[in-house]
Amino acid sequence: MSDQDERTTYDVESVQQKWQQVWEKLDHFRADDDSPRDKRYALTMFPYPSGDLHMGHAEVFALHDVIARYWWQRGYEVLNPMGFDSFGLPAENAAIKNDEHPAVYTYGNIETSIASCRNYATSFDWSRSFNTSDPSYYKWTQWLFLKFMERGLAYRKNSPVNWCPADQTVLANEQVVDGHCERCGAEVTKRELTQWYFRITEYADELLADLDTLAPTWPDRVITAQRNWIGKSEGAHVDFDMSNGQRVTVYTTRPDTLWGATFMVVAADSKLATELVTPDRSAELAAYVAEVRKASDIDRLATDRPKTGVDLGVTATNPVTGEQLPVWASDYVLADYGTGAIMAVPAHDQRDLDFAREMRLPVRMVVDTGAEDPAVSFVATTGHGTYVNSGPLDGLTDKATGVHRAIEVLEAAQHGKGAVNFRLRDWLLSRQRYWGAPIPVIHCPVDGEVPVPEDQLPVLLPELKGADLKPKGTSPLGAAREWVETTCPTCGGPAERDTDTMDTFVDSSWYMFRYCSPHDDTQAFDSAKVNEWMPCDIYIGGVEHAVLHLLYARFFTKVLADMGLVDFREPFAAQLNQGFVINHGKKMSKSLGNGVRLGDQLAEFGVDAIRLTLVFAGPPEDDIDWANMSPDGSLRFLQRAWRLSGDVTSEPGADVTTGDLALRRVTARTVHDATELVEGYRFNVLVARVMELVNATRKAIDSGCGPADPAVREAVEAVAILLSLVAPYTAEEMWERLGHEPSVARAGWPAVDEALLVEESVTAVVQVQGKVRARLEVAPDISEVDLEAAALADEAVVRALEGKTVRKVIVRAPKLVNIVAG
RNA sequence: GCCCCCGUAUCCCAACCGGCAGAGGAAGCGGUCUUAAAAACCGCACAGUGUGGGUUCGACCCCCACCGGGGGCACCA
């Protein structure tokens, strides 16, 4: 390297090497539980260790680090942990392929990822790291399961469930996307199985209501997605007496249209259908159900599919009209929503109308909306209108009143009542796979489902590998006979262990608590410490977890609060979603061959330049198209900033009050604004402002106050500290060249002299008819009267007003005067 | 089909409570330096804010409609 190069650039690779070693020794990001400082908890969704870090990790870690490092600089004690969500299918599939244990793949990848994180200069506190597949962690996952079981929140039931034929395991509703497996994309089918569930529906109301408290600090789309998913609706339960003596309750959001009900439909695959069907129709029903079961969810989801069904042979009495209604079974009614049965009002529900047409059932309009009669138009009407043929509702014109009145009628007749219903279902948590936390339950022929006693936790996974793990539709754990066969903790007789493992979303539903006391082997977490650190002040992650993980973690927190273990009911006070890193307008993928390898980018431009590029690209939530980015430009800027530190000739601690005022103003303004820019997640603007400061400082050195002015030192030190949030290596190198001890990361936020923020004069714009006619330099505290007088006295303004009458003068001191004339 | 977010210069993006459309970067063009090039430094351009209405003294910003892009929900009674 020539002398000239040394003045203009630094060597990225050697600088990275150098500081990694220094930081290792400093250990300056370790969170102290007993610190007297105010505490902050910065959390990023922990990754699944699938190989090495990629561009997506690089982005989220860079964004996350800005906040964590900012908090340190502002004087907070910061908990900034990282670990790995290390149970899950990819490790298991790799193990099958390579005939090895999933731990080999998992822990190898974890090591690689940690090394990459260190190189990437993340400020994580590795002393708190753990992996969900460690027995010391999943012991407590199992313990929590037992606590849920004690509280009646974990239970087993037989039910049709989502089944992924490729992964050979059941899936939660949340893991089925458009009828496909969220993970592998295979078409999901239904199976009747006995599975474990968490009773998340018990918390549906609270999960929904508390979204309002999160709305100011959570992204809109997450709030909306959760609201939709929980799917609260209000209506009524209506009881129908059947011709066979049974009473069947339906759920409806339109009890006001009960007078227009002309038939009833029950879910074909429900128990209710088989109970109701008359003997002469039962064969037909069975055949129909068999056909329905064969159809995949994909087919079921097609809304334009012709309606099908079977007449069950029974009739139901309409509680308000006394009419006898035929009862049908169909697959357009879902067994697990509402009561699995509906009253059909074809005039005012398109689905019912389609079914009525198909089956030639009567259509009776009871709300006259002014539109054509649905019986003729075949278009159901759902809007407001005048009630007709509806007994006590006749003549009403408002839907809400109609609904209210109908519920009163039903309640008086003891044939129904107002009801709310949720779309949210219970969380199916059993999985027929190996690499997860075993469900800590023993099945005894005498005592039934017996929880494993707490002192026998963890229930360790049996050692299986390679071919033993091949999916065969039942849990691989079943093959480990010596593990399965055990004794009943209650009666001591022979019994078998549950062979399913837990959904990995269980593992990730409580890891943020564990970080507060990560190595405590006496409890899942230390409540006092958790209450000290939590809720997390910021949670950063991908919007793909808007419902899944975030809903589950919220549910867990509420249960833990009810158990008295934590004193808050929401785990994440604020949330930020980062966008994707894409390339040439498309998501990066192997099949498209448009992937950008993080390792290559880091090697070419260095860690700081890549971090800077990702942070500067735009608002954090926006996708970043790597093809539009210029890491090269980022590197040039960093070198430019670094060069400033070599130009400073004043000594550390020089008296800045004598420094160049203009530059001092820019510095003060930049540092002052940086605070709200970071706190508003406007990191891209922050970077732009630092660039501005660098430009101003360059100019001051070359053609202004010169390198010896203390204001230059003040400016460059501010640049180093602000850059420490984004480009830790460059900032550290600058700090050292400025004559300071490491680390700049803990240097503290630059002091701002408030007096410097007050401008000595501002430019006021004078408009005539909205057109700018003059600019006046005025005092910032000029009065409206004085400003107006000055404006009207201005030569250019006078000229513009010639021959016109001033009609109105709007004054917004000190920035603007608008004169309306004509 | 219903709901939410976003459309600013060639590109990525700023613009405070409704008050001069431009902070920053990329690409481009020109200059200084250089034998030359790169780097560095200096400078120059480039849009009237997707479209059409409305409110206002004044609209990128608020309201309505439409177009385009992204996302959520969707046979949930």
Short mmCIF file of C-alpha atoms (C1' of nucleotides) in Angstrom, two decimals, chain A residues 228 233 252-253 300 305 307 332 334 337 342 351 423 425 617 619 628-629 636 640 643 682 684 688 691-692 775 810 812 816 818, chain B residues 3-5 11-16 19-20 23-27 38-43 57-58 71-77:
data_model
loop_
_atom_site.label_atom_id
_atom_site.label_comp_id
_atom_site.label_asym_id
_atom_site.label_seq_id
_atom_site.Cartn_x
_atom_site.Cartn_y
_atom_site.Cartn_z
CA ASN A 228 -58.69 -11.03 11.03
CA SER A 233 -68.22 -11.90 15.08
CA THR A 252 -75.88 -16.78 12.97
CA THR A 253 -74.81 -13.16 12.58
CA ARG A 300 -63.00 -26.97 -0.83
CA ARG A 305 -67.76 -24.72 -6.86
CA LYS A 307 -73.01 -26.70 -3.91
CA TYR A 332 -70.14 -25.70 2.67
CA LEU A 334 -67.74 -26.17 8.47
CA TYR A 337 -66.85 -23.14 13.20
CA ILE A 342 -76.61 -23.04 10.21
CA ARG A 351 -74.09 -19.27 -0.26
CA ARG A 423 -62.73 -17.82 13.90
CA ARG A 425 -59.41 -22.45 16.73
CA ALA A 617 -31.62 1.68 1.48
CA PRO A 619 -37.47 2.68 5.49
CA ASN A 628 -30.63 -1.01 -7.04
CA MET A 629 -28.12 -0.76 -4.22
CA ARG A 636 -16.69 5.26 -0.52
CA ARG A 640 -14.57 9.64 3.24
CA ARG A 643 -10.42 10.37 6.24
CA ARG A 682 -35.94 6.40 10.32
CA ASN A 684 -32.11 5.85 6.32
CA ALA A 688 -28.32 10.92 5.16
CA MET A 691 -23.50 12.25 5.29
CA GLU A 692 -24.49 15.88 5.40
CA ARG A 775 -37.20 36.25 0.63
CA ILE A 810 -51.77 35.33 5.90
CA ARG A 812 -47.06 32.37 9.58
CA LEU A 816 -44.10 32.69 5.48
CA ASN A 818 -48.97 35.03 1.70
"C1'" C B 3 -60.12 -4.73 4.38
"C1'" C B 4 -55.11 -2.35 4.94
"C1'" C B 5 -50.50 -0.02 3.00
"C1'" C B 11 -32.87 4.63 -10.02
"C1'" C B 12 -33.03 4.15 -4.27
"C1'" C B 13 -35.23 7.72 -1.26
"C1'" A B 14 -36.20 13.00 1.80
"C1'" A B 15 -39.75 16.97 2.41
"C1'" C B 16 -41.89 18.95 10.39
"C1'" G B 19 -46.56 26.76 3.98
"C1'" C B 20 -40.11 27.78 -1.13
"C1'" A B 23 -31.68 16.40 2.61
"C1'" G B 24 -28.60 12.14 1.20
"C1'" G B 25 -27.00 8.39 -2.18
"C1'" A B 26 -26.51 5.85 -7.14
"C1'" A B 27 -26.07 6.44 -12.29
"C1'" A B 38 -8.64 5.13 -10.99
"C1'" A B 39 -9.23 7.47 -6.41
"C1'" A B 40 -9.86 12.17 -4.22
"C1'" C B 41 -11.76 17.13 -4.51
"C1'" C B 42 -15.01 20.95 -6.92
"C1'" G B 43 -19.19 21.82 -9.85
"C1'" C B 57 -55.14 32.16 0.79
"C1'" G B 58 -52.02 27.82 -0.02
"C1'" G B 71 -50.14 -7.33 1.67
"C1'" G B 72 -54.10 -9.59 4.78
"C1'" C B 73 -58.84 -12.26 4.94
"C1'" A B 74 -62.09 -15.20 2.06
"C1'" C B 75 -67.97 -21.04 1.71
"C1'" C B 76 -66.26 -18.45 9.05
"C1'" A B 77 -72.97 -18.36 8.49
#
